[in-house]
Short mmCIF file of C-alpha atoms in Angstrom, two decimals:
data_model
loop_
_atom_site.label_atom_id
_atom_site.label_comp_id
_atom_site.label_asym_id
_atom_site.label_seq_id
_atom_site.Cartn_x
_atom_site.Cartn_y
_atom_site.Cartn_z
CA MET A 100 -0.18 -0.07 0.10
CA SER A 101 1.19 3.55 -0.90
CA VAL A 102 1.09 5.55 2.45
CA ALA A 103 2.15 9.03 2.39
CA TYR A 104 2.46 10.44 5.90
CA ASP A 105 3.77 13.94 5.24
CA TYR A 106 1.68 15.81 7.74
CA SER A 107 3.60 19.07 7.21
CA HIS A 108 0.69 21.00 5.02
CA GLU A 109 -2.09 19.49 7.32
CA THR A 110 -0.22 20.65 10.39
CA ALA A 111 0.42 24.17 9.08
CA ARG A 112 -3.04 24.44 8.22
CA ASP A 113 -3.90 23.78 11.57
CA ALA A 114 -1.34 25.76 13.43
CA ALA A 115 -2.28 29.06 10.98
CA VAL A 116 -5.41 29.75 13.19
CA VAL A 117 -7.63 28.45 15.77
CA LEU A 118 -11.30 29.32 14.71
CA ARG A 119 -13.83 30.71 17.34
CA LYS A 120 -17.46 30.18 16.45
CA GLN A 121 -20.31 31.01 18.02
CA LEU A 122 -23.90 30.01 17.68
CA LEU A 123 -26.62 31.62 15.11
CA ILE A 124 -29.70 32.47 16.47
CA ASP A 125 -32.01 35.09 14.85
CA GLY A 126 -29.46 36.09 12.69
CA ARG A 127 -26.95 36.84 15.13
CA HIS A 128 -23.87 35.32 16.40
CA VAL A 129 -24.31 34.77 20.21
CA GLU A 130 -22.39 32.87 22.89
CA SER A 131 -24.31 30.07 24.72
CA VAL A 132 -26.34 31.02 27.66
CA SER A 133 -23.79 28.74 29.79
CA GLY A 134 -20.86 30.19 28.43
CA LYS A 135 -19.48 26.47 27.51
CA THR A 136 -17.49 25.66 24.77
CA PHE A 137 -15.99 22.60 23.04
CA ASN A 138 -12.93 22.00 20.48
CA THR A 139 -13.40 20.71 17.19
CA LEU A 140 -10.03 18.35 15.84
CA ASN A 141 -8.90 17.85 12.52
CA PRO A 142 -8.99 13.93 12.46
CA ALA A 143 -6.12 13.70 10.00
CA THR A 144 -3.84 15.25 12.83
CA GLY A 145 -5.81 15.26 16.07
CA GLN A 146 -4.88 18.87 16.54
CA VAL A 147 -7.40 21.62 17.61
CA ILE A 148 -8.89 23.50 14.62
CA ALA A 149 -11.97 25.42 16.06
CA THR A 150 -13.46 26.40 19.72
CA ILE A 151 -17.12 26.47 19.31
CA SER A 152 -19.88 27.78 21.77
CA GLU A 153 -21.94 24.46 23.19
CA GLY A 154 -25.48 24.76 23.10
CA ASN A 155 -28.21 23.75 25.42
CA GLU A 156 -31.71 23.67 26.39
CA ALA A 157 -32.00 27.41 26.91
CA ASP A 158 -30.02 28.07 23.60
CA VAL A 159 -32.75 25.60 21.80
CA ASP A 160 -35.52 27.58 23.47
CA ARG A 161 -33.86 30.75 21.79
CA ALA A 162 -33.48 29.42 18.60
CA VAL A 163 -37.08 27.72 18.39
CA ALA A 164 -38.77 30.97 19.61
CA ALA A 165 -36.86 32.88 16.80
CA ALA A 166 -37.62 30.22 14.08
CA ARG A 167 -41.22 30.72 15.21
CA ARG A 168 -41.03 34.23 14.90
CA ALA A 169 -39.53 34.24 11.36
CA PHE A 170 -42.12 31.68 10.26
CA GLU A 171 -44.98 33.55 11.40
CA GLY A 172 -43.67 36.83 10.43
CA THR A 173 -42.28 36.69 7.06
CA TRP A 174 -41.07 33.39 5.52
CA SER A 175 -43.86 31.55 5.60
CA THR A 176 -45.74 34.59 3.85
CA MET A 177 -43.28 35.52 1.12
CA ARG A 178 -43.87 35.27 -2.36
CA PRO A 179 -42.46 31.79 -3.31
CA ALA A 180 -40.61 33.38 -6.00
CA GLU A 181 -38.74 35.75 -3.57
CA ARG A 182 -38.13 32.76 -1.44
CA ALA A 183 -36.44 31.28 -4.62
CA HIS A 184 -34.30 34.14 -5.36
CA ILE A 185 -32.79 34.08 -2.14
CA LEU A 186 -31.96 30.27 -2.08
CA PHE A 187 -30.28 30.89 -5.85
CA ARG A 188 -28.30 33.99 -4.24
CA LEU A 189 -26.91 31.52 -1.55
CA ALA A 190 -25.95 28.85 -4.30
CA GLU A 191 -24.12 31.61 -6.15
CA LEU A 192 -22.27 32.53 -2.95
CA MET A 193 -21.56 28.84 -2.10
CA LYS A 194 -19.95 28.73 -5.87
CA GLN A 195 -17.92 32.04 -4.80
CA HIS A 196 -16.77 30.54 -1.50
CA GLY A 197 -16.30 27.09 -2.88
CA ASP A 198 -12.67 26.79 -1.99
CA GLU A 199 -13.27 27.98 1.64
CA LEU A 200 -16.05 25.60 2.17
CA ALA A 201 -14.27 22.86 0.83
CA GLU A 202 -11.48 23.73 3.12
CA LEU A 203 -13.25 23.83 6.28
CA GLU A 204 -14.90 20.51 5.34
CA SER A 205 -11.94 18.81 4.70
CA ARG A 206 -10.17 19.71 7.76
CA ASP A 207 -13.05 19.39 9.86
CA ALA A 208 -14.40 15.95 8.85
CA GLY A 209 -10.98 14.39 7.62
CA LYS A 210 -12.22 14.25 3.92
CA PRO A 211 -9.45 14.29 1.04
CA ILE A 212 -9.87 17.99 -0.34
CA ALA A 213 -10.21 16.33 -3.99
CA ALA A 214 -13.29 14.50 -2.87
CA VAL A 215 -14.98 17.41 -1.21
CA LEU A 216 -14.40 19.24 -4.46
CA ARG A 217 -15.55 16.81 -6.83
CA GLN A 218 -18.69 15.44 -4.83
CA ASP A 219 -19.76 17.14 -1.74
CA LEU A 220 -19.73 20.73 -2.61
CA PRO A 221 -21.04 20.22 -5.87
CA ALA A 222 -23.92 17.84 -4.91
CA ALA A 223 -24.61 20.47 -1.99
CA ILE A 224 -25.12 23.22 -4.50
CA ASP A 225 -27.13 21.00 -6.93
CA THR A 226 -29.50 20.06 -4.19
CA LEU A 227 -30.14 23.92 -3.31
CA THR A 228 -30.64 24.96 -6.77
CA TYR A 229 -32.79 22.08 -7.45
CA TYR A 230 -35.19 23.04 -4.42
CA ALA A 231 -34.86 26.58 -5.38
CA GLY A 232 -36.59 25.88 -8.67
CA TRP A 233 -39.14 24.33 -6.88
CA ALA A 234 -40.16 26.98 -4.24
CA ASP A 235 -42.94 28.61 -6.53
CA LYS A 236 -44.29 25.34 -7.88
CA ILE A 237 -45.23 23.64 -5.00
CA HIS A 238 -48.99 23.58 -5.31
CA GLY A 239 -52.12 21.59 -4.51
CA ASP A 240 -55.21 20.48 -6.69
CA THR A 241 -58.85 20.91 -7.77
CA VAL A 242 -60.71 18.36 -7.13
CA PRO A 243 -64.23 17.30 -8.68
CA THR A 244 -66.43 16.38 -5.85
CA ARG A 245 -70.18 17.94 -6.37
CA SER A 246 -71.49 20.52 -8.90
CA ASP A 247 -72.38 22.99 -5.99
CA ALA A 248 -68.79 22.96 -4.40
CA LEU A 249 -65.34 24.06 -5.17
CA THR A 250 -63.05 21.86 -3.68
CA TYR A 251 -59.75 22.11 -3.64
CA THR A 252 -56.11 21.36 -1.59
CA VAL A 253 -53.28 23.29 -1.08
CA ARG A 254 -49.80 22.50 0.46
CA GLU A 255 -48.91 24.64 3.43
CA PRO A 256 -45.12 24.82 5.30
CA VAL A 257 -45.23 22.37 8.38
CA GLY A 258 -43.45 25.09 10.31
CA VAL A 259 -40.76 24.86 12.75
CA VAL A 260 -38.17 22.11 11.14
CA ALA A 261 -35.42 20.51 13.74
CA ALA A 262 -32.72 19.34 11.26
CA ILE A 263 -30.20 17.08 13.04
CA VAL A 264 -27.40 16.12 10.89
CA PRO A 265 -24.39 13.98 10.82
CA TRP A 266 -20.79 14.20 10.73
CA ASN A 267 -20.02 11.72 7.62
CA PHE A 268 -21.20 14.39 4.94
CA PRO A 269 -22.11 17.64 7.12
CA LEU A 270 -22.00 19.67 3.91
CA MET A 271 -24.17 17.65 1.66
CA ILE A 272 -26.42 16.03 3.90
CA GLY A 273 -26.93 19.29 5.86
CA MET A 274 -28.12 20.72 2.33
CA TRP A 275 -30.65 18.02 1.90
CA LYS A 276 -32.46 19.10 4.90
CA LEU A 277 -32.01 22.87 4.54
CA ALA A 278 -32.81 23.03 0.98
CA PRO A 279 -36.36 21.65 0.55
CA ALA A 280 -37.75 22.78 4.14
CA LEU A 281 -36.64 26.52 2.89
CA ALA A 282 -37.94 26.46 -0.56
CA CYS A 283 -41.24 24.83 1.18
CA GLY A 284 -41.67 27.95 3.67
CA CYS A 285 -40.60 26.19 6.88
CA THR A 286 -37.91 27.64 9.37
CA ILE A 287 -35.09 25.69 10.77
CA VAL A 288 -33.18 25.17 13.96
CA MET A 289 -30.16 23.17 12.93
CA LYS A 290 -27.98 20.77 15.24
CA PRO A 291 -24.92 19.93 12.90
CA ALA A 292 -22.74 17.21 14.18
CA GLU A 293 -20.51 18.03 17.18
CA LEU A 294 -17.56 16.61 15.50
CA THR A 295 -18.58 18.78 12.03
CA SER A 296 -20.07 22.23 12.91
CA LEU A 297 -17.90 24.42 10.99
CA SER A 298 -19.40 24.05 7.26
CA ALA A 299 -23.04 24.37 8.63
CA LEU A 300 -21.95 27.72 10.50
CA ARG A 301 -20.55 29.27 7.44
CA ILE A 302 -23.63 28.22 5.40
CA GLY A 303 -25.58 30.33 7.84
CA GLU A 304 -23.43 33.07 7.39
CA LEU A 305 -23.69 32.97 3.50
CA ALA A 306 -27.55 32.71 3.99
CA LEU A 307 -27.75 36.06 5.88
CA GLU A 308 -25.70 37.43 3.12
CA ALA A 309 -27.93 36.01 0.41
CA GLY A 310 -30.93 37.88 2.03
CA LEU A 311 -32.36 35.03 4.31
CA PRO A 312 -34.42 36.89 6.94
CA PRO A 313 -33.31 36.55 10.59
CA GLY A 314 -34.35 33.70 12.50
CA VAL A 315 -35.50 31.36 9.49
CA LEU A 316 -32.01 29.59 9.85
CA ASN A 317 -30.73 29.16 13.32
CA ILE A 318 -27.42 27.23 13.92
CA VAL A 319 -27.03 25.26 17.50
CA PRO A 320 -24.05 23.19 17.77
CA GLY A 321 -23.77 21.01 20.81
CA PRO A 322 -24.06 17.42 22.08
CA GLY A 323 -26.90 15.26 20.76
CA ARG A 324 -27.93 14.10 24.28
CA VAL A 325 -28.41 17.79 25.28
CA VAL A 326 -29.40 20.00 21.91
CA GLY A 327 -30.78 16.92 19.75
CA ASP A 328 -32.96 15.91 22.96
CA ALA A 329 -33.76 19.49 23.59
CA LEU A 330 -35.25 20.23 19.88
CA VAL A 331 -36.90 16.53 19.90
CA ASN A 332 -38.76 17.01 22.75
CA HIS A 333 -39.54 20.89 22.20
CA PRO A 334 -43.13 21.78 22.03
CA GLY A 335 -42.29 24.68 19.32
CA VAL A 336 -40.77 22.06 17.00
CA ASP A 337 -43.45 20.91 14.36
CA LYS A 338 -40.85 18.43 12.49
CA VAL A 339 -37.76 16.72 12.86
CA THR A 340 -35.56 15.48 10.14
CA PHE A 341 -32.55 13.33 11.22
CA THR A 342 -30.00 11.16 9.74
CA GLY A 343 -27.74 9.27 11.95
CA SER A 344 -27.87 5.62 13.82
CA PRO A 345 -30.86 3.50 14.55
CA GLY A 346 -30.63 3.71 18.18
CA VAL A 347 -30.63 7.46 18.13
CA GLY A 348 -33.62 7.28 15.38
CA ARG A 349 -35.49 5.19 17.85
CA GLY A 350 -34.96 7.56 20.85
CA ILE A 351 -36.24 10.39 18.33
CA LEU A 352 -39.40 8.54 17.78
CA LYS A 353 -40.17 8.70 21.51
CA GLY A 354 -39.26 11.85 22.22
CA ALA A 355 -41.49 13.26 19.16
CA ALA A 356 -44.59 11.38 20.54
CA GLY A 357 -45.02 14.63 23.25
CA ASN A 358 -46.62 17.00 20.59
CA PHE A 359 -46.91 14.25 17.62
CA LYS A 360 -44.11 15.76 15.70
CA ARG A 361 -43.86 14.55 12.40
CA VAL A 362 -40.36 12.71 11.89
CA SER A 363 -38.39 11.23 8.65
CA LEU A 364 -35.20 8.97 9.42
CA GLU A 365 -32.53 8.06 7.26
CA LEU A 366 -30.67 5.69 9.30
CA GLY A 367 -28.01 2.84 8.99
CA GLY A 368 -27.24 0.37 6.15
CA LYS A 369 -25.43 -3.03 5.63
CA SER A 370 -25.83 -2.92 1.86
CA ALA A 371 -25.24 -6.03 -0.18
CA ASN A 372 -23.16 -5.89 -3.64
CA VAL A 373 -23.93 -9.19 -5.40
CA ILE A 374 -21.28 -10.15 -8.16
CA TYR A 375 -22.33 -12.84 -10.44
CA ASP A 376 -19.62 -14.93 -12.34
CA ASP A 377 -20.50 -13.24 -15.61
CA ALA A 378 -20.22 -9.95 -14.39
CA ASP A 379 -17.59 -7.64 -15.95
CA LEU A 380 -15.37 -8.39 -12.70
CA ASP A 381 -13.05 -5.61 -13.33
CA ALA A 382 -15.69 -2.99 -13.44
CA ALA A 383 -17.40 -4.72 -10.62
CA THR A 384 -14.72 -5.06 -8.04
CA LYS A 385 -13.68 -1.34 -9.27
CA ALA A 386 -16.99 -0.03 -7.98
CA ALA A 387 -17.13 -2.29 -5.19
CA ALA A 388 -13.85 -0.84 -3.53
CA ALA A 389 -14.85 2.33 -4.23
CA GLY A 390 -18.54 1.71 -2.73
CA ILE A 391 -16.99 0.48 0.65
CA PHE A 392 -13.66 2.49 0.71
CA PHE A 393 -14.91 5.96 -0.11
CA ASN A 394 -15.28 8.64 2.85
CA ALA A 395 -13.26 5.82 4.56
CA GLY A 396 -16.57 3.58 4.65
CA GLN A 397 -18.10 6.36 6.28
CA VAL A 398 -21.27 6.05 4.12
CA CYS A 399 -24.83 4.86 5.12
CA SER A 400 -24.88 3.04 1.88
CA ALA A 401 -21.48 1.57 1.93
CA GLY A 402 -21.39 -1.83 -0.20
CA SER A 403 -19.81 -3.30 3.26
CA ARG A 404 -20.98 -6.68 2.35
CA VAL A 405 -19.59 -7.84 -1.62
CA LEU A 406 -21.59 -11.08 -2.14
CA ALA A 407 -19.46 -13.09 -5.13
CA HIS A 408 -20.69 -16.09 -6.66
CA GLU A 409 -18.35 -19.27 -5.86
CA LYS A 410 -17.28 -19.69 -9.58
CA VAL A 411 -15.50 -16.01 -9.18
CA TYR A 412 -14.95 -15.79 -5.21
CA ASP A 413 -11.50 -16.23 -5.10
CA ASP A 414 -11.17 -13.98 -7.97
CA VAL A 415 -13.06 -10.93 -6.42
CA VAL A 416 -11.19 -11.46 -2.95
CA ALA A 417 -8.03 -10.79 -4.97
CA ARG A 418 -9.05 -8.07 -6.84
CA LEU A 419 -10.61 -6.03 -3.88
CA THR A 420 -7.18 -6.76 -1.98
CA ALA A 421 -5.13 -5.36 -4.69
CA ARG A 422 -7.40 -2.46 -5.07
CA ALA A 423 -7.56 -1.81 -1.27
CA GLU A 424 -3.44 -2.06 -1.09
CA ALA A 425 -3.47 0.31 -3.82
CA LEU A 426 -5.08 3.21 -2.22
CA ARG A 427 -3.22 6.29 -1.57
CA MET A 428 -3.66 7.46 2.22
CA GLY A 429 -2.41 10.59 3.82
CA ASP A 430 -2.53 14.09 3.94
CA THR A 431 -6.07 15.31 3.00
CA ALA A 432 -5.04 18.75 1.51
CA ASP A 433 -3.10 16.55 -1.00
CA LYS A 434 -5.31 16.27 -4.38
CA THR A 435 -3.67 12.67 -5.05
CA THR A 436 -4.90 11.39 -1.72
CA ALA A 437 -7.78 8.88 -2.03
CA LEU A 438 -8.56 7.69 1.67
CA GLY A 439 -8.63 9.78 4.52
CA PRO A 440 -8.86 9.33 8.32
CA VAL A 441 -12.17 8.11 9.81
CA ILE A 442 -13.73 10.85 12.05
CA SER A 443 -12.61 10.54 15.38
CA ASP A 444 -10.50 8.40 17.89
CA LYS A 445 -13.54 6.64 19.30
CA GLN A 446 -14.66 5.67 15.81
CA MET A 447 -11.37 4.42 14.88
CA LYS A 448 -11.48 2.12 18.02
CA SER A 449 -14.61 0.94 17.40
CA ILE A 450 -13.87 -0.31 13.61
CA LEU A 451 -10.72 -1.82 15.24
CA ASP A 452 -12.94 -3.79 17.68
CA TYR A 453 -14.84 -5.25 14.65
CA VAL A 454 -11.77 -6.18 13.02
CA ASP A 455 -10.59 -8.14 16.19
CA ILE A 456 -14.30 -9.72 16.19
CA GLY A 457 -14.36 -10.74 12.44
CA GLN A 458 -11.05 -12.69 13.39
CA LYS A 459 -12.45 -14.21 16.55
CA GLU A 460 -15.59 -15.23 14.45
CA GLY A 461 -13.37 -17.28 12.08
CA ALA A 462 -13.37 -14.66 8.98
CA THR A 463 -10.13 -14.37 7.40
CA LEU A 464 -8.47 -10.53 7.48
CA VAL A 465 -6.66 -10.93 3.95
CA THR A 466 -5.21 -7.01 4.07
CA GLY A 467 -5.60 -4.07 6.27
CA GLY A 468 -7.42 -3.45 9.31
CA ARG A 469 -4.64 -1.63 10.92
CA HIS A 470 -4.11 1.90 12.72
CA VAL A 471 -1.64 3.65 10.40
CA GLY A 472 0.76 6.80 10.82
CA ASP A 473 1.89 8.30 14.16
CA ARG A 474 -0.90 10.90 14.31
CA GLY A 475 -4.65 10.94 13.22
CA TYR A 476 -7.31 8.38 12.86
CA TYR A 477 -6.09 6.38 9.83
CA ILE A 478 -7.14 2.76 9.16
CA SER A 479 -5.72 0.64 6.45
CA PRO A 480 -8.74 -0.34 4.32
CA ALA A 481 -9.92 -4.24 5.39
CA VAL A 482 -10.64 -6.97 3.13
CA PHE A 483 -12.26 -10.04 5.10
CA ALA A 484 -12.55 -13.70 3.32
CA ASN A 485 -14.59 -16.64 4.35
CA VAL A 486 -17.10 -14.64 6.12
CA LYS A 487 -20.22 -16.42 7.35
CA HIS A 488 -23.74 -14.32 6.65
CA GLU A 489 -24.41 -14.79 10.40
CA MET A 490 -21.11 -13.16 11.59
CA ARG A 491 -21.39 -9.86 13.47
CA ILE A 492 -19.16 -8.22 10.53
CA SER A 493 -21.76 -9.31 8.21
CA GLN A 494 -24.93 -8.26 10.07
CA GLU A 495 -23.92 -5.21 12.03
CA GLU A 496 -23.12 -1.58 10.46
CA ILE A 497 -19.22 -1.23 11.06
CA PHE A 498 -19.12 2.30 9.31
CA GLY A 499 -15.36 2.36 8.33
CA PRO A 500 -13.15 0.62 5.59
CA VAL A 501 -13.86 -2.70 6.22
CA VAL A 502 -15.56 -5.01 3.53
CA SER A 503 -16.67 -8.78 3.93
CA VAL A 504 -16.98 -11.03 1.01
CA ILE A 505 -19.29 -13.69 1.24
CA LYS A 506 -19.71 -16.51 -1.23
CA PHE A 507 -22.91 -17.78 -2.72
CA LYS A 508 -24.23 -20.41 -4.58
CA ASP A 509 -27.54 -19.07 -6.88
CA GLU A 510 -30.03 -16.55 -7.33
CA ALA A 511 -32.11 -17.86 -4.19
CA ASP A 512 -28.97 -17.91 -2.30
CA ALA A 513 -28.03 -14.16 -3.07
CA LEU A 514 -31.03 -12.91 -2.54
CA ARG A 515 -31.34 -14.49 1.19
CA ILE A 516 -28.21 -13.03 1.87
CA ALA A 517 -28.99 -9.87 0.60
CA ASN A 518 -32.13 -9.60 2.42
CA GLY A 519 -30.76 -11.10 5.61
CA THR A 520 -30.13 -7.91 7.65
CA ALA A 521 -32.20 -5.61 9.60
CA PHE A 522 -31.33 -2.73 7.26
CA SER A 523 -33.00 -1.98 3.57
CA LEU A 524 -31.16 1.02 2.27
CA ALA A 525 -29.49 -0.01 -0.74
CA ALA A 526 -28.22 -2.63 -2.86
CA GLY A 527 -26.37 -3.73 -6.01
CA VAL A 528 -25.99 -6.40 -8.76
CA TRP A 529 -23.54 -7.20 -11.48
CA SER A 530 -24.55 -9.50 -14.09
CA ARG A 531 -25.04 -9.46 -17.79
CA ASP A 532 -28.15 -11.67 -17.43
CA ILE A 533 -31.25 -8.83 -17.85
CA GLY A 534 -33.54 -10.92 -16.32
CA ARG A 535 -31.31 -11.74 -13.43
CA VAL A 536 -30.64 -8.37 -12.48
CA GLN A 537 -34.64 -7.58 -13.18
CA ARG A 538 -35.56 -10.28 -10.48
CA PHE A 539 -33.08 -9.02 -8.13
CA ALA A 540 -34.12 -5.39 -8.30
CA LYS A 541 -37.74 -6.51 -7.90
CA LYS A 542 -37.10 -8.37 -4.70
CA ALA A 543 -34.22 -6.77 -2.92
CA LYS A 544 -35.34 -5.05 0.32
CA ALA A 545 -33.66 -1.76 -0.49
CA GLY A 546 -34.87 1.74 -1.39
CA THR A 547 -32.34 2.11 -4.08
CA VAL A 548 -30.89 -0.96 -6.32
CA TRP A 549 -27.85 -0.17 -8.51
CA ILE A 550 -27.53 -2.43 -11.28
CA ASN A 551 -24.10 -2.70 -12.99
CA THR A 552 -22.94 0.20 -11.17
CA TYR A 553 -22.69 1.30 -7.30
CA GLY A 554 -22.97 4.48 -5.10
CA TYR A 555 -24.61 7.01 -7.35
CA THR A 556 -27.14 9.13 -5.88
CA ASP A 557 -29.09 12.34 -7.44
CA VAL A 558 -30.95 14.85 -5.93
CA ARG A 559 -34.03 13.95 -8.45
CA LEU A 560 -34.28 10.59 -7.33
CA PRO A 561 -35.79 9.59 -3.92
CA TRP A 562 -33.53 8.40 -1.25
CA GLY A 563 -34.17 6.64 1.88
CA GLY A 564 -34.98 2.81 3.25
CA ALA A 565 -37.12 0.78 5.54
CA GLY A 566 -36.54 -1.20 8.84
CA ASP A 567 -33.31 -0.34 10.81
CA SER A 568 -32.78 2.15 7.78
CA GLY A 569 -35.49 4.58 8.88
CA PHE A 570 -38.34 5.79 7.08
CA GLY A 571 -39.43 8.61 4.79
CA ARG A 572 -37.77 9.89 1.62
CA GLU A 573 -35.26 12.43 1.15
CA HIS A 574 -34.72 14.08 -2.49
CA GLY A 575 -36.79 14.63 -5.40
CA THR A 576 -40.47 15.55 -4.95
CA GLU A 577 -40.95 13.00 -2.22
CA ALA A 578 -39.05 15.49 0.06
CA LEU A 579 -41.51 18.37 -0.39
CA ALA A 580 -44.09 16.14 1.48
CA ASN A 581 -41.80 15.95 4.40
CA PHE A 582 -42.08 19.58 4.99
CA THR A 583 -45.70 20.75 3.77
CA GLU A 584 -49.10 19.93 5.31
CA PRO A 585 -51.91 19.04 2.77
CA LYS A 586 -55.31 21.02 3.37
CA ALA A 587 -58.84 20.32 1.77
CA VAL A 588 -60.63 23.33 1.05
CA TRP A 589 -64.50 22.87 0.70
CA MET A 590 -66.50 25.97 -0.87
CA ASN A 591 -70.46 26.06 -0.93
CA LEU A 592 -71.30 27.83 -4.53
CA ASN A 593 -74.74 28.02 -3.47
CA VAL A 594 -74.20 30.89 -1.20
#
């Protein structure tokens, strides 16, 4: 494996300045009520890059009150076309500040800068412009019921939205939540992940510059068990949109019952990537490697289970191993770096624990699965062979650069294994047999099925799953339903 641990650029970036960030409430930067702060680290070096005000229940109260005032005062009653103009201006500002946003995201989340510039930032801007275009096109229907009445429907904004964003794609997934909610006329209190708050806070500043009225977007960083719980339980919040773990998702459902908040959850995954013996093995294994090692495996739809037909199993293992060992790790500021660190020391230890579990269960660790480098949270990409479907490394979400290669015999066996977890977010299948891949797509328990490709998403297509992968859909027109309430109007024509 080619590993370049020259940290000089990373260290220089971190030593240049430690940022000081505050909460964003009602259009102003403010300290937290408690005065407490927390540090955020660069996962590539472990060094402090920012000190951020730490929100609590009192700060959530302030933010929710500001969001309610903005909702009732200006934003929900503004002409939809004007809302669209503001969102388009924000998209343009994001383009103008693209290098700055990419730098923040790279340092804060430990992402290779090339990946942020290639995917995360363009996807965030695309999402914003897509929903900006929808702002003045959200409408109801005229429904014929009887001759003496005019009956029609309208779609109204749901109100104040709590947007709880994960640390793996803070910029991109944050915009998945902000853009449709704002386009629909909702106001927002966002809780970015405690580990990755910087890009969200900068987007908040750019939104004000674009003309977003004060209070429409409020940002309260802090611990999930404090800020997140306060938002979920707050009677002034009408809707919660959350991306994260199934365990936290279950807690959100319980908390939301207090005032019957609407909830949408995009949770975990243990996605199967099925490779048949008639597949283009070079293309399939190249995509399979990208499908698990991209973003250091910290992707909800990561293809963490590669199912290989028994005739090509050894070949698939060898090809995946070669690709894993060829990935270039190191300085995230280097545009040739393909694999960055995982997000934190805690996450690194969890992943390495799973590597130990896999070996104790009897799987063969072919390559990787080690902490590498003398600083930061780098893990060499791991390939497990001889994995049994029932093993924990096959059933539980590891959320790291670890792939389990599982052997199957035929279509029924592949489908049984692919559908045999609590998750149902995504799946992939590789074969030249059109009938076979269509049968798989029909029977796979997954919100997205990729055929002879893997990992692509687009804001124009719905995204989400069921079971431990959550419920509700982001993206496309499905997301507009998340942030609007339908209302039926019945007018008597005989008056």
